[in-house]
Short mmCIF file of C-alpha atoms in Angstrom, two decimals:
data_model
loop_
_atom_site.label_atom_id
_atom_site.label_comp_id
_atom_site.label_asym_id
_atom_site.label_seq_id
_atom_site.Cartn_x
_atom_site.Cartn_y
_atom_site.Cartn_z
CA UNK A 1256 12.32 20.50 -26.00
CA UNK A 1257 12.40 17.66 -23.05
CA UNK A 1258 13.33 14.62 -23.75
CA UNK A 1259 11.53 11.46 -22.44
CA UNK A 1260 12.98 8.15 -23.41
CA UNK A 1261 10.07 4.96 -23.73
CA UNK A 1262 11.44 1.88 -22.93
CA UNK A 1263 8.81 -1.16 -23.51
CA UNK A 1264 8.70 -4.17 -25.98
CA UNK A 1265 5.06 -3.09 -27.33
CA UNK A 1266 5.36 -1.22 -30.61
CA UNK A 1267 2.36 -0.21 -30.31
CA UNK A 1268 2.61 1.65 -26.68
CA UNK A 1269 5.56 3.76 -28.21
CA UNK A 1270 3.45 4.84 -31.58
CA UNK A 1271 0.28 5.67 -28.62
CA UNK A 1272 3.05 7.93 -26.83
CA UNK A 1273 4.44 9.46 -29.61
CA UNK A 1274 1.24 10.53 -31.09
CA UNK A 1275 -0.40 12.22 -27.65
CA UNK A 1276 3.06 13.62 -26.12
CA UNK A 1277 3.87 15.29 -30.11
CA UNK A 1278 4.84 18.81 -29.90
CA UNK A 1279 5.27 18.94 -25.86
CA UNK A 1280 8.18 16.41 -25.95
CA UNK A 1281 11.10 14.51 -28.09
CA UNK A 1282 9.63 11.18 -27.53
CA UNK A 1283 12.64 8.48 -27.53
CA UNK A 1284 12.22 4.57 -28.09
CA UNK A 1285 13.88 1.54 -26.43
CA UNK A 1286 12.68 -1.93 -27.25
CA UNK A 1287 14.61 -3.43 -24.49
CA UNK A 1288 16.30 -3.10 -21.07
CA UNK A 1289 19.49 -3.47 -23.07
CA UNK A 1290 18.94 -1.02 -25.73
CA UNK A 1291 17.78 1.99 -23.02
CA UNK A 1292 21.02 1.25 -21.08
CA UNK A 1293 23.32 2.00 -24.27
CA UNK A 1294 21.33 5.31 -25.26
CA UNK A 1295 21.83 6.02 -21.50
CA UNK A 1296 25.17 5.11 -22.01
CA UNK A 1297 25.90 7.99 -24.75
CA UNK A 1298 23.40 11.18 -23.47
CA UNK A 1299 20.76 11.08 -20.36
CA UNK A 1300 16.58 12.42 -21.87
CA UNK A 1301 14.63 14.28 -19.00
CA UNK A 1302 12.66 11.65 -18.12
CA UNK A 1303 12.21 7.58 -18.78
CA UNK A 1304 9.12 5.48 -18.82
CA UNK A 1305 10.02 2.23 -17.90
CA UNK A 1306 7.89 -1.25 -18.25
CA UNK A 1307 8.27 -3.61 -15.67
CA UNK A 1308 7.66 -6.32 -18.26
CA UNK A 1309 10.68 -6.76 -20.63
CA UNK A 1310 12.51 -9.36 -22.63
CA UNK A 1311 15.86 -10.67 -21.18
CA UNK A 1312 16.20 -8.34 -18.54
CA UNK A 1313 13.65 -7.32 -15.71
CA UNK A 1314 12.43 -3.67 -15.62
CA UNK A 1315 13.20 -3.56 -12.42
CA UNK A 1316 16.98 -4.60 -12.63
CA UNK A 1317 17.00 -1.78 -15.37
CA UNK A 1318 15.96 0.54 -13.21
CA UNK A 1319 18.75 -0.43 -10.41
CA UNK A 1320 21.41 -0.14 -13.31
CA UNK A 1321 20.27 3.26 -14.12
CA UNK A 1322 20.01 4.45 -10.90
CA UNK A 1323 23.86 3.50 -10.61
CA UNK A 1324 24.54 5.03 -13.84
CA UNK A 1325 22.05 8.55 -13.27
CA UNK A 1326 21.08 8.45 -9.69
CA UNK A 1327 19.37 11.68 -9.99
CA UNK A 1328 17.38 10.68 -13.54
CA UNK A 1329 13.89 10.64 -12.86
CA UNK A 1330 12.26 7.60 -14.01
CA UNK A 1331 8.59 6.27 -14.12
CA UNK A 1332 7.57 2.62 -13.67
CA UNK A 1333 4.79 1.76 -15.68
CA UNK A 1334 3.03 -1.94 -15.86
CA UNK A 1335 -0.07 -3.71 -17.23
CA UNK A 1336 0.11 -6.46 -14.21
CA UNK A 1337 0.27 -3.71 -10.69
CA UNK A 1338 1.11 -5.46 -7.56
CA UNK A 1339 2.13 -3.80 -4.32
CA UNK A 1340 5.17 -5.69 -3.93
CA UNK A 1341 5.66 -4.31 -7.68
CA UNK A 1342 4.86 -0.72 -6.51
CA UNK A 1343 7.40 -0.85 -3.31
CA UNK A 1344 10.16 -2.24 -4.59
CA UNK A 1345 9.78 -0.08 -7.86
CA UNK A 1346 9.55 3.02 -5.56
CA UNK A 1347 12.09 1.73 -2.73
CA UNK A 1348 14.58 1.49 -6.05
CA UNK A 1349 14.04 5.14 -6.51
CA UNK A 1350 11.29 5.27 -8.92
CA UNK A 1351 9.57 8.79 -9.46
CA UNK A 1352 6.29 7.44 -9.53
CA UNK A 1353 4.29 4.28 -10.68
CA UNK A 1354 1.63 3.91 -13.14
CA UNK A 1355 -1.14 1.31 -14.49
CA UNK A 1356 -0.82 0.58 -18.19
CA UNK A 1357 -2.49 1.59 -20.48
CA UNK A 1358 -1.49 4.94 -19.11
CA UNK A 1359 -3.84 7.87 -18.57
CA UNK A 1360 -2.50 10.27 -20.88
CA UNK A 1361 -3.93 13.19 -18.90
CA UNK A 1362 -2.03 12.10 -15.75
CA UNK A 1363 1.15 11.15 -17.53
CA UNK A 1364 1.22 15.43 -18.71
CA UNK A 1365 0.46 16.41 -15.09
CA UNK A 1366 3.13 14.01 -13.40
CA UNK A 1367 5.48 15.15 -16.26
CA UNK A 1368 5.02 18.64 -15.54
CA UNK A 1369 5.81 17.85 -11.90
CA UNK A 1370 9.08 15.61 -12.35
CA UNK A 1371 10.83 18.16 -15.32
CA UNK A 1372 11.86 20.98 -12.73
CA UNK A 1373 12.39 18.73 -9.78
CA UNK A 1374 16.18 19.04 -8.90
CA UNK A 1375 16.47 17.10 -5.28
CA UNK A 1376 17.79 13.99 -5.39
CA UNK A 1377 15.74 10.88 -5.42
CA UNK A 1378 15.38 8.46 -1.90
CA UNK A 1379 18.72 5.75 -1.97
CA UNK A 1380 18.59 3.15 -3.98
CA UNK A 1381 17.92 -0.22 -2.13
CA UNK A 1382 17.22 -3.45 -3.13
CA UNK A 1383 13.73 -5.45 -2.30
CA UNK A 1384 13.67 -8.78 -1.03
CA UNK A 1385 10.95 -10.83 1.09
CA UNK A 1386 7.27 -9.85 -0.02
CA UNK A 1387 5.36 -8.30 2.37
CA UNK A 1388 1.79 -8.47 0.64
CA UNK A 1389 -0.37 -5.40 0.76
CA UNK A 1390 -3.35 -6.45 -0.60
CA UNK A 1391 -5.71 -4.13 -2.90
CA UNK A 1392 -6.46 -2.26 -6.22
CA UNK A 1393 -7.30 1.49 -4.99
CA UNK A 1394 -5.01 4.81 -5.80
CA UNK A 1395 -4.94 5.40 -2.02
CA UNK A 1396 -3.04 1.75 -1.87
CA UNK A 1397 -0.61 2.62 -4.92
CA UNK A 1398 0.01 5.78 -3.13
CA UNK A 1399 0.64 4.21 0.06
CA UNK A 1400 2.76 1.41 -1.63
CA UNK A 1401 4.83 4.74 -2.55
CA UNK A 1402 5.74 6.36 0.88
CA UNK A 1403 6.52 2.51 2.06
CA UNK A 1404 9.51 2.62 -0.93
CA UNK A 1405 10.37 5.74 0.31
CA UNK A 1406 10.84 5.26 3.55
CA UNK A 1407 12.22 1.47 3.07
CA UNK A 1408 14.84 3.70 1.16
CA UNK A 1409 15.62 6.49 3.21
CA UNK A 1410 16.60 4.80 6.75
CA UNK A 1411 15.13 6.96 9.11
CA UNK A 1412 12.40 7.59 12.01
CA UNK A 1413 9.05 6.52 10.64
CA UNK A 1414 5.58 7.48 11.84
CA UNK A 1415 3.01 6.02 10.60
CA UNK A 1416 -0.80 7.24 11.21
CA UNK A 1417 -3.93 5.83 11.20
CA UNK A 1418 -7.29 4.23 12.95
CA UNK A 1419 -7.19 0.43 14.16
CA UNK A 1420 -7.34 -1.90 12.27
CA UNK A 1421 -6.11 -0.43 9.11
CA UNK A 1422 -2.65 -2.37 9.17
CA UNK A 1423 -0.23 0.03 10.34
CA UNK A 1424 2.01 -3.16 11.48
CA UNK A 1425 1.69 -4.68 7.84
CA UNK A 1426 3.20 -0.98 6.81
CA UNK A 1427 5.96 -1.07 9.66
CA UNK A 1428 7.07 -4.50 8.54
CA UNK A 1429 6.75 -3.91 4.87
CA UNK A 1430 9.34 -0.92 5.38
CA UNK A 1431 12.07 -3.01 7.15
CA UNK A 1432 11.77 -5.62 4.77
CA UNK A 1433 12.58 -3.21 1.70
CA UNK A 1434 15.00 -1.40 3.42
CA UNK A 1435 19.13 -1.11 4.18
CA UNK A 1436 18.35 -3.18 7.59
CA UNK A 1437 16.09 -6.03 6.11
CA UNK A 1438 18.81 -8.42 7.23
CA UNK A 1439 18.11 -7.65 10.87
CA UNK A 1440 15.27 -8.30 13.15
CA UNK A 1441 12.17 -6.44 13.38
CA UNK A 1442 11.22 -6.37 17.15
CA UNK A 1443 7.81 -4.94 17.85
CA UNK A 1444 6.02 -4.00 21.13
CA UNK A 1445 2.71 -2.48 21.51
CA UNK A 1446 3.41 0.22 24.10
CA UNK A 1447 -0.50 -0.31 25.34
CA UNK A 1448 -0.46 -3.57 25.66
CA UNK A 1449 2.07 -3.99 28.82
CA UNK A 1450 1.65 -2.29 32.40
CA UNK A 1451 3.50 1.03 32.88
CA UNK A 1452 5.60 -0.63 35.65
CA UNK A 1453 6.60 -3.36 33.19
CA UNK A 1454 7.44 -1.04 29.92
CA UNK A 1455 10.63 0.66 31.32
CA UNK A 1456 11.97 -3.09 31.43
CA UNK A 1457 10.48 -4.40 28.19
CA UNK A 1458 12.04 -1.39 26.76
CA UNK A 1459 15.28 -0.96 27.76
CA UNK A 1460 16.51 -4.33 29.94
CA UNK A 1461 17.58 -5.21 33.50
CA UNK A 1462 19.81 -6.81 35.35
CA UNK A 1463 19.46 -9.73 37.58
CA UNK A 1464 18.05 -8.37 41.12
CA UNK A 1465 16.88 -5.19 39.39
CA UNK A 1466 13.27 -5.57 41.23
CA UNK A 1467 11.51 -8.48 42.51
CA UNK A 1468 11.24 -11.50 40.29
CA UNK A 1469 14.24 -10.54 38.13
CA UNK A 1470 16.27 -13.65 38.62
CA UNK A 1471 18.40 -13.28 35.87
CA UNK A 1472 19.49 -10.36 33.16
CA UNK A 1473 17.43 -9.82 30.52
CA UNK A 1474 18.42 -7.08 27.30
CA UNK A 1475 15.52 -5.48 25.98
CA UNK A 1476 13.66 -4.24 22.80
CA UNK A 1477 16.01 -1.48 21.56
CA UNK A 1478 19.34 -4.21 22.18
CA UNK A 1479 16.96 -6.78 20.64
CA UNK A 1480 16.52 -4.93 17.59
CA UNK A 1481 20.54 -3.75 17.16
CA UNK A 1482 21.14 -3.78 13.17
CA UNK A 1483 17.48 -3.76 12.75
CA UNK A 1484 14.22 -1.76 13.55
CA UNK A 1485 12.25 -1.79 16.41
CA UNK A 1486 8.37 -0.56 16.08
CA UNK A 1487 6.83 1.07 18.86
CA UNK A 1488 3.28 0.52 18.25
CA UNK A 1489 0.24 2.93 20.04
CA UNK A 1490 2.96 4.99 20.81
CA UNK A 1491 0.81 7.64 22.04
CA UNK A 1492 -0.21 5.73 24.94
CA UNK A 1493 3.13 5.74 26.27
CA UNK A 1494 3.19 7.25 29.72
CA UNK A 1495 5.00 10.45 30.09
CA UNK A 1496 7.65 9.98 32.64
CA UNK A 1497 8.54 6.98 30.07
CA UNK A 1498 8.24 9.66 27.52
CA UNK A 1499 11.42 11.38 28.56
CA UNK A 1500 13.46 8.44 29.36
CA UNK A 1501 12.72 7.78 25.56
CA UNK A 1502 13.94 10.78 24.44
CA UNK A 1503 17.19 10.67 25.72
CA UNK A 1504 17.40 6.96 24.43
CA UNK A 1505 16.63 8.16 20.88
CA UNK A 1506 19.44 11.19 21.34
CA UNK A 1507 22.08 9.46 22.70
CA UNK A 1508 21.38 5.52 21.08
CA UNK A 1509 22.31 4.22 24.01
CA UNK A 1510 19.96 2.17 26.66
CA UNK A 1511 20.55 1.77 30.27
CA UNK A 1512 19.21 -1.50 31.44
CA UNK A 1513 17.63 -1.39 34.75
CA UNK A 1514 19.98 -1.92 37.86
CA UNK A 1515 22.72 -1.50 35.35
CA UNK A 1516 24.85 1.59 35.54
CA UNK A 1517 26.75 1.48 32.09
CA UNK A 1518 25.02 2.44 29.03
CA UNK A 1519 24.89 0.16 26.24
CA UNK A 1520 24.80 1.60 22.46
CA UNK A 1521 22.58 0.31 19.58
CA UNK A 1522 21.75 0.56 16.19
CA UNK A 1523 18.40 0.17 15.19
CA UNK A 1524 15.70 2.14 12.70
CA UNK A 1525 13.19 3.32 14.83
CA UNK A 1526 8.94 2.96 13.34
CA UNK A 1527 6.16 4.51 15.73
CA UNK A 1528 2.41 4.15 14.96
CA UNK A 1529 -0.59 5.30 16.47
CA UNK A 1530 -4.44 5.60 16.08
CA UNK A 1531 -4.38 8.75 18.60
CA UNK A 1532 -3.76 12.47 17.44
CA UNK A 1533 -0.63 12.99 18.62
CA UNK A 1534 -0.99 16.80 17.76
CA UNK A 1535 -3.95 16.58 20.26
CA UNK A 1536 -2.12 14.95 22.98
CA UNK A 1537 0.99 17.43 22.69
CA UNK A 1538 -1.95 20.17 22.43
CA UNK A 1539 -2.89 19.00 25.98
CA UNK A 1540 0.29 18.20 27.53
CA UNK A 1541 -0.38 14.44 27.56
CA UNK A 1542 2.74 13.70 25.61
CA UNK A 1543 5.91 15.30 25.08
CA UNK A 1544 5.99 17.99 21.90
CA UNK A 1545 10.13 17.21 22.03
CA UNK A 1546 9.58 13.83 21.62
CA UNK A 1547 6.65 14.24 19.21
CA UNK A 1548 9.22 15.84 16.68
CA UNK A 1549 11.88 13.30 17.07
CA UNK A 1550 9.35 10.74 16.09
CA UNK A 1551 7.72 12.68 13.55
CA UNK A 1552 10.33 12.76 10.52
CA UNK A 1553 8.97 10.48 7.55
CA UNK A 1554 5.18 10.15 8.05
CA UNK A 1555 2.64 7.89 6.33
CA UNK A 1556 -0.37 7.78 6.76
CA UNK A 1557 -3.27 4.91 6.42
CA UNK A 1558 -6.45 5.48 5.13
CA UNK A 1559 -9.44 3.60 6.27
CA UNK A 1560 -10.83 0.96 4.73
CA UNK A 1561 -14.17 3.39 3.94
CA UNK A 1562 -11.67 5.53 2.26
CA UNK A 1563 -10.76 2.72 -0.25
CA UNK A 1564 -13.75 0.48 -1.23
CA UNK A 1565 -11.96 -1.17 -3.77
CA UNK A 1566 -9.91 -2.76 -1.32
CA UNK A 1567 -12.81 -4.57 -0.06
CA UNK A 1568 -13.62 -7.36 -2.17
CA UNK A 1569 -9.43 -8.39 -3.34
CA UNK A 1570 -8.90 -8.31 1.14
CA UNK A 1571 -11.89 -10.34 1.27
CA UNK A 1572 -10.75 -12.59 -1.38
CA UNK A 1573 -7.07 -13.46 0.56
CA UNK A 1574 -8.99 -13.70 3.21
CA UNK A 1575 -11.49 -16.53 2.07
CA UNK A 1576 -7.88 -18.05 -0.13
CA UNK A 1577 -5.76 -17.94 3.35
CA UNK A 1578 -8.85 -19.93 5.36
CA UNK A 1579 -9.44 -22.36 2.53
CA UNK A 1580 -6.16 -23.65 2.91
CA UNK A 1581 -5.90 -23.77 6.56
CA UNK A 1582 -9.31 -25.29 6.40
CA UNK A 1583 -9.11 -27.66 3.46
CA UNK A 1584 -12.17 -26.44 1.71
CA UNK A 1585 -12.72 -25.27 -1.90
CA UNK A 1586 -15.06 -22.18 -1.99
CA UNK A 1587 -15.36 -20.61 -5.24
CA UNK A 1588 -15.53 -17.54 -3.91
CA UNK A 1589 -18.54 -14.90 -2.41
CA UNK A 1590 -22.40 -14.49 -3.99
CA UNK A 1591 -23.18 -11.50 -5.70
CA UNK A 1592 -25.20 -10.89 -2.69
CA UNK A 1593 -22.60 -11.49 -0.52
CA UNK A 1594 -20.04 -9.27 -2.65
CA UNK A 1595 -22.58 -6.41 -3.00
CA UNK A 1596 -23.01 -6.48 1.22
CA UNK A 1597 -19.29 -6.00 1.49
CA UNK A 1598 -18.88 -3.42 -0.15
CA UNK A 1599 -22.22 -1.68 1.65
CA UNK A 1600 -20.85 -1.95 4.91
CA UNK A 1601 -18.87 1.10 6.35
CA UNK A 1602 -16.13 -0.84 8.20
CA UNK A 1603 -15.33 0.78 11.39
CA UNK A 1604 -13.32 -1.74 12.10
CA UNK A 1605 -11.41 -1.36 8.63
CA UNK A 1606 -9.51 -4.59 7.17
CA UNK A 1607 -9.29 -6.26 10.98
CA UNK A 1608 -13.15 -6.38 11.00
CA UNK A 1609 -13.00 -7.58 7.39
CA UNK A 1610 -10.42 -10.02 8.16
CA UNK A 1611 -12.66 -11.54 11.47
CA UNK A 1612 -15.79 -10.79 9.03
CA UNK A 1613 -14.58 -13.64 6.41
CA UNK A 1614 -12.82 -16.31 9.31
CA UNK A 1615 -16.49 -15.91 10.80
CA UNK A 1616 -18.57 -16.50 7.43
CA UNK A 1617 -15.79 -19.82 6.20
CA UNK A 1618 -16.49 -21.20 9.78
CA UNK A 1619 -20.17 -20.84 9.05
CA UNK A 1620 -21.01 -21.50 5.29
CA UNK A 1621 -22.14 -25.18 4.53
CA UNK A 1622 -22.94 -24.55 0.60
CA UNK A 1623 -19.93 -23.98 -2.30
CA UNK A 1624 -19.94 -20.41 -1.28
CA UNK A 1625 -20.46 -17.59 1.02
CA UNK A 1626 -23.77 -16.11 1.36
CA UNK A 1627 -24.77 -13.13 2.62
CA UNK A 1628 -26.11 -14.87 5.70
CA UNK A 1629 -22.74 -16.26 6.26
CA UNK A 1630 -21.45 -13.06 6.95
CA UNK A 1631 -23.32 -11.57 10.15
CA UNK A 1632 -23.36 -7.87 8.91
CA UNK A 1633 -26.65 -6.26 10.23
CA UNK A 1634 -28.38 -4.71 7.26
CA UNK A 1635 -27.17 -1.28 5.45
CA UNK A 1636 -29.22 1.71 7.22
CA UNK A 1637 -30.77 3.78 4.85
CA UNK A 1638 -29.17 6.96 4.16
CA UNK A 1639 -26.61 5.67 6.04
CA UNK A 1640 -23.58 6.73 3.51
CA UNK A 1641 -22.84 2.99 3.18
CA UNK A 1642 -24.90 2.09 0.00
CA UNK A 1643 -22.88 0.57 -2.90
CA UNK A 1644 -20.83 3.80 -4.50
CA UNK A 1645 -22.70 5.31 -7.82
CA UNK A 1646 -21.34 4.81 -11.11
CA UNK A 1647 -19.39 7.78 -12.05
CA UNK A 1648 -20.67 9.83 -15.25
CA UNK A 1649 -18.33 11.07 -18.41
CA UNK A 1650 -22.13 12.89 -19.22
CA UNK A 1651 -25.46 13.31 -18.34
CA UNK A 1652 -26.58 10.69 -20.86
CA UNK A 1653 -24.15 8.56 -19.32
CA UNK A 1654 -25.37 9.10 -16.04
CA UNK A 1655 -28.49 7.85 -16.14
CA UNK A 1656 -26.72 4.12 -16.24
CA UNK A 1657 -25.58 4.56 -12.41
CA UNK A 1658 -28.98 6.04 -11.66
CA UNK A 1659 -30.69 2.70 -13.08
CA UNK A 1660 -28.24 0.70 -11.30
CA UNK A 1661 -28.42 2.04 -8.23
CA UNK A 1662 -32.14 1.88 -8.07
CA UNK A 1663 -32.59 -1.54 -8.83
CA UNK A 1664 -29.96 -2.66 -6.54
CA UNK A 1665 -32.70 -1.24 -3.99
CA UNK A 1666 -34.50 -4.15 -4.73
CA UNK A 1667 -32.83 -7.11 -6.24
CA UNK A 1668 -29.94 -9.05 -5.73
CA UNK A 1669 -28.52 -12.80 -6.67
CA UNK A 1670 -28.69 -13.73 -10.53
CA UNK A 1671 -31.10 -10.98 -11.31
CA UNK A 1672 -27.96 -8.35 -10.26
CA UNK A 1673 -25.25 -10.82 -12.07
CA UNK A 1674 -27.60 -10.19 -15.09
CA UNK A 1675 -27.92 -6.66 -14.98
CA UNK A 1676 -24.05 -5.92 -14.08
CA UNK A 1677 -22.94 -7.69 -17.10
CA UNK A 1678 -25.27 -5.40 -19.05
CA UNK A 1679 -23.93 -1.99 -17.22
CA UNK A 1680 -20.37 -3.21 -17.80
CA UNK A 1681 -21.05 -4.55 -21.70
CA UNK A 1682 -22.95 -0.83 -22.04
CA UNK A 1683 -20.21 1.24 -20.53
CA UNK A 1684 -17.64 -0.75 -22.76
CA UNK A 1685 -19.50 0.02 -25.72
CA UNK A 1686 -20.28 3.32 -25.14
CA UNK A 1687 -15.94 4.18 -24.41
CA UNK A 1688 -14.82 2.36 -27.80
CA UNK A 1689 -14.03 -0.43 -25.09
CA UNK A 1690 -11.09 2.16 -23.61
CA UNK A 1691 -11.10 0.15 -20.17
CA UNK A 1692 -9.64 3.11 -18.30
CA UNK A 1693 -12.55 5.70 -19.23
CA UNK A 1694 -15.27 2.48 -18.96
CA UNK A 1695 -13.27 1.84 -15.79
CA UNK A 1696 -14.07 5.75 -14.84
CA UNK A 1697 -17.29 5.65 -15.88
CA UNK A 1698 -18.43 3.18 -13.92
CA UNK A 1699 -16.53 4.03 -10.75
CA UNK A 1700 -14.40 1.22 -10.25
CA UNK A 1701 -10.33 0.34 -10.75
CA UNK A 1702 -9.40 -1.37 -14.12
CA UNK A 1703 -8.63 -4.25 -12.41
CA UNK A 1704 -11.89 -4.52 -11.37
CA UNK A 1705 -13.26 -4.20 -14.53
CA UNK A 1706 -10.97 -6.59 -16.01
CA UNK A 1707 -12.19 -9.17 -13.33
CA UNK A 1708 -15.48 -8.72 -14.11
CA UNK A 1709 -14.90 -8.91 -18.08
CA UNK A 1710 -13.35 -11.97 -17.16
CA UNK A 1711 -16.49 -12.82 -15.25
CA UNK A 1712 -19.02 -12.15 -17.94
CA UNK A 1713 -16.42 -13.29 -20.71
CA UNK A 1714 -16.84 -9.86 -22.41
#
């Protein structure tokens, strides 16, 4: 029989793991960092599931010392309090996965059944410093927060996918900053932004006299970046004969400034993004397929905003926190209204449209909060896809709660939908034994959502 060792102060959590993993696993306990490391001392379990949240010693730090003592031990962060600077440095410290307490006991079988016969090794350990925030409560954030350890960890190429606006910088910068090269510079250059003629230069350097107006040398990005990473934003609009000069940069790590005729090594991580399809573009011949797979090694990709609806209101939120500082003001927050037009609107311009959304609506609110008219969204069409999402059923009988809901959303709003929400989320509490993950299902939203709104309603 596995072995998974439970390391977390709770008494309680270890009784609630015994009891569903019984039969399918020797369940091991650890009240403390200190206490897993000298079991881990004597004989290795399977698996551990590690809280973030200990006495005298950080989860976190226990999960560097046991990566130095089993690298290859897979281990699962769990925590009641998820952040994404949590989630990243858990995963860019080798963590197998990371999950929400309390723990979906369902899940924890699957992922269990997926880590047991793993044999590769997990990413290099590294160690985290400077936050850089990703903001939001959805899986497809956790998930993302994932492949950013990863790759922080694994100090290579990175590609990273996805439309405008849905903060494939913010990724980029996130992975240098948990990675082995955090100590250098991150140099960016948006490929699209700067005339062909002027790329080459930006790119690689030149030397006084190299063309007209060069009065004086100059080294460029790639130098810039040495014992750091350089991101190559919109890379796909990179022109092709620039294409192949790039290439041979990224074979041979060394740059030849223009005018210069001795090459110049460097050392730097490279990061690409792009909102094209590069697959497209190689597909037609409009960029190089050679290229393409040099670039293409650790991919990530970022959802839209659309995708990940419960990312709306907690962006919105830092938003409307960052501009009341830099403003001086003291919003409480959004109106129901407001909140419930958020999280209508479809977002084609994903979190940069959200972001110039909420500078707009602080610049034009004169009340203690922002309305709906403060916001400048033109009205959800019908049938557009857009509405508010449905609460999610456990049964038929259950069901007919998002059905109400929904229809009387159709025609209300304010402190007549503050009134009924309570109700749906006092009712969907009740009717799970107040098990916040299935009244969190049930409803369709994140537990952190429904913890906010319990807070809200003081259920």
């Amino acid at each position: 029989m596995r072995r998974i060792l439970i390391v977390d102060d709770e008494r309680n959590v270890h009784y609630s793991f015994r009891r569903a993993l019984a039969g399918e696993y020797e369940v091991e306990s650890a009240n403390d960092g200190e206490e897993a490391l000298a079991r881990l001392a004597t004989a290795a379990p399977d698996v551990v599931l590690l809280d973030v949240k200990l006495p005298r010693i950080d989860g976190l730090e226990i999960l560097r010392r046991i990566r130095d003592l089993h690298p290859e031990l897979p281990v699962v962060v769990m925590t009641a309090f998820g952040t994404t600077e949590t989630a990243i440095r858990a995963t860019a410290l080798a963590a197998r996965d990371y999950l929400l307490k309390p723990v979906d006991v369902p899940a924890l079988r699957k992922l269990l059944v997926e880590l047991l016969p793993e044999s590769e090794p997990p990413p290099l350990p590294t160690r985290a410093v400077d936050e850089v925030e990703l903001v939001g409560e959805s899986a497809a954030l956790r998930d993302l927060c994932k492949w950013i350890g990863r790759a922080a960890a694994a100090d290579t190429t990175v590609m990273i996918t996805g439309e405008s606006g849905t903060g494939k910088e913010l990724v980029a910068r996130a992975i240098h900053h948990h990675g082995t090269r955090r100590a250098g510079p991150l140099v960016a250059i948006n490929c699209a932004a700067i005339p062909d003629n002027l790329l080459e230069s930006e790119l690689f350097g030149h030397e006084r006299g190299a063309f007209t107006g060069a009065e004086s040398a100059r080294p460029g990005r790639f130098e810039q970046a040495d014992g750091g990473s350089i991101l190559l934003d919109e890379i796909g609009e990179m022109p092709p004969p620039l294409q192949a000069k790039l290439l041979r940069v990224l074979q041979s790590r060394e740059v030849t400034r223009l005018g210069a005729s001795q090459a110049r090594s460097f050392d730097a991580r490279l990061i690409a993004s792009t909102n094209v399809d590069l697959e497209a573009r190689v597909a037609s011949g409009a960029f190089r397929s050679d290229l393409y797979y040099r670039l293409n090694v650790f991919r990530i990709h970022v959802p839209p905003l659309r995708e990940r609806r419960e990312d709306v209101l907690p962006l919105a939120a830092c938003f409307l926190e960052r501009e009341r500082r830099r403003l001086g003001r003291s919003w409480p927050g959004f109106t129901a209204e407001s909140e419930r037009r958020l999280l209508q609107h479809s977002w084609p311009g994903n979190v940069r449209e959200l972001e110039n959304v909420v500078v707009q609506a602080c610049l034009r609110t004169r009340g203690d909060r922002v309305t709906i008219d403060d916001l400048m969204l033109a009205p959800a069409a019908a049938g557009s896809g857009a509405e508010t999402p449905s609460i999610a059923s456990e049964s038929d009988g259950e069901g007919s709660l998002g059905r109400l809901l929904d229809g009387f959303l159709a025609v209300h709003s304010g402190d007549a939908f503050e009134r009924l929400e309570r109700l749906i989320v006092a009712r969907a509490l009740e009717a799970t034994g107040a098990n916040q993950v299935r009244a969190a299902r049930l409803l369709g939203i994140s537990r952190n959502v429904l913890r906010h709104r319990m807070a809200k309603y003081t259920l």
